[in-house]
Amino acid sequence: MLKIIDNASSDDHRPLRDDRGCLVGLSDLCLSMSKELDSRSQRHENPWIGHPFPTLSGNSYEMPSWQHSKKLVVLIHGLNSSPLAWGQYLDALSADAATSCFAPLVYQKGYCKLKEAARPILEVVRQYAQQFPDNPIVLVGHSNGARIAAYVERKLEANEIRLISIAGPHSGSKLVNWITSCGIESSFGFGTHMVEEWSYQGEWVQKKLRKWQNKRLGQMVHRLFFAT
């Protein structure tokens, strides 16, 4: 089941488009950077350290200990962010003792190939699915985290999977195309492999989208997309 949530009327079936110019895109980028710097200044006070945040050793996580779990919620942060972005959500989810939370620090903060960032997360979620085959798994990702969540969903075999994508650039990013055309992609930390995977409507992106769309035919999967 595929749903797209936006502010259009119910009889407006036009596809979502991004008609913003590069200057507006850069303004958004500066705002995001400002928020990230503000977040970093507050990270010395983290009440969640050691709770749902697993230890990242190399490119693998310390396996959590699931107890009396009825559902797993995986929260995956965006590029160059941290699990602290989910603080308020973790506060709310912790009220339900039957809900297990997994909020990992993404490998290299996402500045790597998609499969490298997703592989250690997939390993943990697969273990949960094997231990609790009847429990639903909810994958929540923001921005680059949504790309990782989609990768995990595509590779995961489980009875019931729910994907929530928040501003996920599943078709790539026009901003990446622009910075590449200006030759400044390295200034943003984008190597050759990242440019390939993030290029808007690029060949790599289209190939992965086709695999993703065809993967879940006949399986219990719910996908919910939020565009911001």
GROMACS .gro file of C-alpha atoms in nm, residues 59-224:
model
  166
   59ASN     CA    1   3.080  -0.096   1.086
   60SER     CA    2   2.867  -0.313   1.317
   61TYR     CA    3   2.649  -0.249   1.621
   62GLU     CA    4   2.637  -0.407   1.960
   63MET     CA    5   2.326  -0.622   1.950
   64PRO     CA    6   2.047  -0.495   2.177
   65SER     CA    7   1.880  -0.726   2.426
   66TRP     CA    8   1.511  -0.751   2.337
   67GLN     CA    9   1.284  -0.832   2.633
   68HIS     CA   10   0.906  -0.875   2.625
   69SER     CA   11   0.900  -0.702   2.289
   70LYS     CA   12   0.582  -0.683   2.083
   71LYS     CA   13   0.700  -0.439   1.818
   72LEU     CA   14   1.027  -0.286   1.695
   73VAL     CA   15   1.056   0.080   1.595
   74VAL     CA   16   1.375   0.171   1.408
   75LEU     CA   17   1.457   0.544   1.391
   76ILE     CA   18   1.722   0.640   1.134
   77HIS     CA   19   1.856   0.996   1.128
   78GLY     CA   20   1.954   1.200   0.824
   79LEU     CA   21   2.287   1.293   0.669
   80ASN     CA   22   2.539   1.434   0.918
   81SER     CA   23   2.284   1.422   1.199
   82SER     CA   24   2.266   1.196   1.506
   83PRO     CA   25   2.019   0.977   1.699
   84LEU     CA   26   1.953   1.274   1.926
   85ALA     CA   27   1.725   1.407   1.653
   86TRP     CA   28   1.470   1.149   1.774
   87GLY     CA   29   1.478   1.254   2.142
   88GLN     CA   30   1.115   1.362   2.171
   89TYR     CA   31   0.993   1.056   1.983
   90LEU     CA   32   1.192   0.826   2.211
   91ASP     CA   33   1.035   0.996   2.512
   92ALA     CA   34   0.691   0.914   2.377
   93LEU     CA   35   0.773   0.559   2.266
   94SER     CA   36   0.933   0.469   2.599
   95ALA     CA   37   0.589   0.492   2.762
   96ASP     CA   38   0.502   0.159   2.598
   97ALA     CA   39   0.707  -0.118   2.758
   98ALA     CA   40   0.615  -0.359   2.477
   99THR     CA   41   0.772  -0.137   2.209
  100SER     CA   42   1.144  -0.184   2.147
  101CYS     CA   43   1.336   0.111   2.000
  102PHE     CA   44   1.652   0.105   1.792
  103ALA     CA   45   1.803   0.445   1.708
  104PRO     CA   46   2.152   0.388   1.565
  105LEU     CA   47   2.421   0.637   1.478
  106VAL     CA   48   2.447   0.586   1.102
  107TYR     CA   49   2.786   0.459   0.986
  108GLN     CA   50   3.007   0.755   0.888
  109LYS     CA   51   2.696   0.970   0.945
  110GLY     CA   52   2.578   0.865   0.599
  111TYR     CA   53   2.881   0.989   0.406
  112CYS     CA   54   2.932   0.652   0.240
  113LYS     CA   55   2.763   0.415  -0.001
  114LEU     CA   56   2.401   0.340   0.082
  115LYS     CA   57   2.466  -0.031   0.134
  116GLU     CA   58   2.755   0.045   0.372
  117ALA     CA   59   2.531   0.265   0.588
  118ALA     CA   60   2.239   0.023   0.577
  119ARG     CA   61   2.417  -0.311   0.619
  120PRO     CA   62   2.483  -0.295   0.998
  121ILE     CA   63   2.128  -0.170   1.063
  122LEU     CA   64   1.986  -0.450   0.849
  123GLU     CA   65   2.190  -0.703   1.049
  124VAL     CA   66   2.029  -0.592   1.377
  125VAL     CA   67   1.676  -0.578   1.235
  126ARG     CA   68   1.716  -0.921   1.076
  127GLN     CA   69   1.811  -1.066   1.414
  128TYR     CA   70   1.497  -0.917   1.566
  129ALA     CA   71   1.282  -1.057   1.283
  130GLN     CA   72   1.429  -1.402   1.341
  131GLN     CA   73   1.375  -1.382   1.716
  132PHE     CA   74   1.021  -1.242   1.689
  133PRO     CA   75   0.885  -1.350   1.349
  134ASP     CA   76   0.527  -1.246   1.430
  135ASN     CA   77   0.607  -0.894   1.555
  136PRO     CA   78   0.563  -0.590   1.330
  137ILE     CA   79   0.870  -0.386   1.241
  138VAL     CA   80   0.838  -0.010   1.185
  139LEU     CA   81   1.118   0.161   0.992
  140VAL     CA   82   1.122   0.541   1.028
  141GLY     CA   83   1.376   0.744   0.836
  142HIS     CA   84   1.437   1.114   0.783
  143SER     CA   85   1.606   1.239   0.464
  144ASN     CA   86   1.904   1.008   0.402
  145GLY     CA   87   1.770   0.791   0.684
  146ALA     CA   88   1.461   0.730   0.470
  147ARG     CA   89   1.685   0.598   0.190
  148ILE     CA   90   1.848   0.364   0.441
  149ALA     CA   91   1.509   0.253   0.575
  150ALA     CA   92   1.393   0.175   0.221
  151TYR     CA   93   1.707  -0.032   0.160
  152VAL     CA   94   1.650  -0.227   0.482
  153GLU     CA   95   1.285  -0.283   0.393
  154ARG     CA   96   1.381  -0.413   0.046
  155LYS     CA   97   1.631  -0.661   0.189
  156LEU     CA   98   1.432  -0.770   0.494
  157GLU     CA   99   1.215  -1.078   0.508
  158ALA     CA  100   0.949  -1.035   0.777
  159ASN     CA  101   0.578  -1.094   0.818
  160GLU     CA  102   0.480  -0.730   0.865
  161ILE     CA  103   0.689  -0.424   0.779
  162ARG     CA  104   0.585  -0.060   0.797
  163LEU     CA  105   0.796   0.211   0.637
  164ILE     CA  106   0.764   0.581   0.723
  165SER     CA  107   0.968   0.808   0.498
  166ILE     CA  108   1.006   1.173   0.606
  167ALA     CA  109   1.141   1.397   0.329
  168GLY     CA  110   1.327   1.104   0.180
  169PRO     CA  111   1.513   1.182  -0.146
  170HIS     CA  112   1.427   0.846  -0.301
  171SER     CA  113   1.457   0.992  -0.653
  172GLY     CA  114   1.781   1.170  -0.572
  173SER     CA  115   1.842   1.538  -0.504
  174LYS     CA  116   1.837   1.827  -0.750
  175LEU     CA  117   2.072   2.013  -0.517
  176VAL     CA  118   2.334   1.741  -0.567
  177ASN     CA  119   2.301   1.781  -0.944
  178TRP     CA  120   2.357   2.154  -0.903
  179ILE     CA  121   2.664   2.134  -0.679
  180THR     CA  122   2.808   1.869  -0.912
  181SER     CA  123   2.761   2.096  -1.214
  182CYS     CA  124   2.947   2.368  -1.020
  183GLY     CA  125   3.228   2.127  -0.932
  184ILE     CA  126   3.194   2.183  -0.557
  185GLU     CA  127   3.060   1.841  -0.452
  186SER     CA  128   3.376   1.764  -0.252
  187SER     CA  129   3.313   2.074  -0.040
  188PHE     CA  130   2.989   1.910   0.074
  189GLY     CA  131   3.158   1.578   0.149
  190PHE     CA  132   3.016   1.402  -0.158
  191GLY     CA  133   3.255   1.154  -0.316
  192THR     CA  134   3.207   0.998  -0.659
  193HIS     CA  135   2.993   0.712  -0.528
  194MET     CA  136   2.766   0.950  -0.335
  195VAL     CA  137   2.718   1.173  -0.640
  196GLU     CA  138   2.610   0.865  -0.835
  197GLU     CA  139   2.364   0.752  -0.569
  198TRP     CA  140   2.219   1.100  -0.501
  199SER     CA  141   2.191   1.237  -0.858
  200TYR     CA  142   1.830   1.331  -0.926
  201GLN     CA  143   1.660   1.075  -1.156
  202GLY     CA  144   2.003   0.924  -1.223
  203GLU     CA  145   2.055   0.578  -1.367
  204TRP     CA  146   2.154   0.427  -1.030
  205VAL     CA  147   1.851   0.577  -0.858
  206GLN     CA  148   1.607   0.457  -1.123
  207LYS     CA  149   1.745   0.103  -1.109
  208LYS     CA  150   1.705   0.085  -0.730
  209LEU     CA  151   1.356   0.234  -0.741
  210ARG     CA  152   1.240  -0.033  -0.986
  211LYS     CA  153   1.375  -0.309  -0.760
  212TRP     CA  154   1.210  -0.149  -0.458
  213GLN     CA  155   0.873  -0.114  -0.628
  214ASN     CA  156   0.874  -0.477  -0.743
  215LYS     CA  157   1.007  -0.631  -0.423
  216ARG     CA  158   0.694  -0.633  -0.210
  217LEU     CA  159   0.434  -0.775  -0.444
  218GLY     CA  160   0.223  -1.014  -0.237
  219GLN     CA  161   0.392  -0.931   0.094
  220MET     CA  162   0.261  -0.749   0.400
  221VAL     CA  163   0.417  -0.403   0.361
  222HIS     CA  164   0.277  -0.057   0.432
  223ARG     CA  165   0.460   0.252   0.306
  224LEU     CA  166   0.381   0.602   0.422
   0.00000   0.00000   0.00000
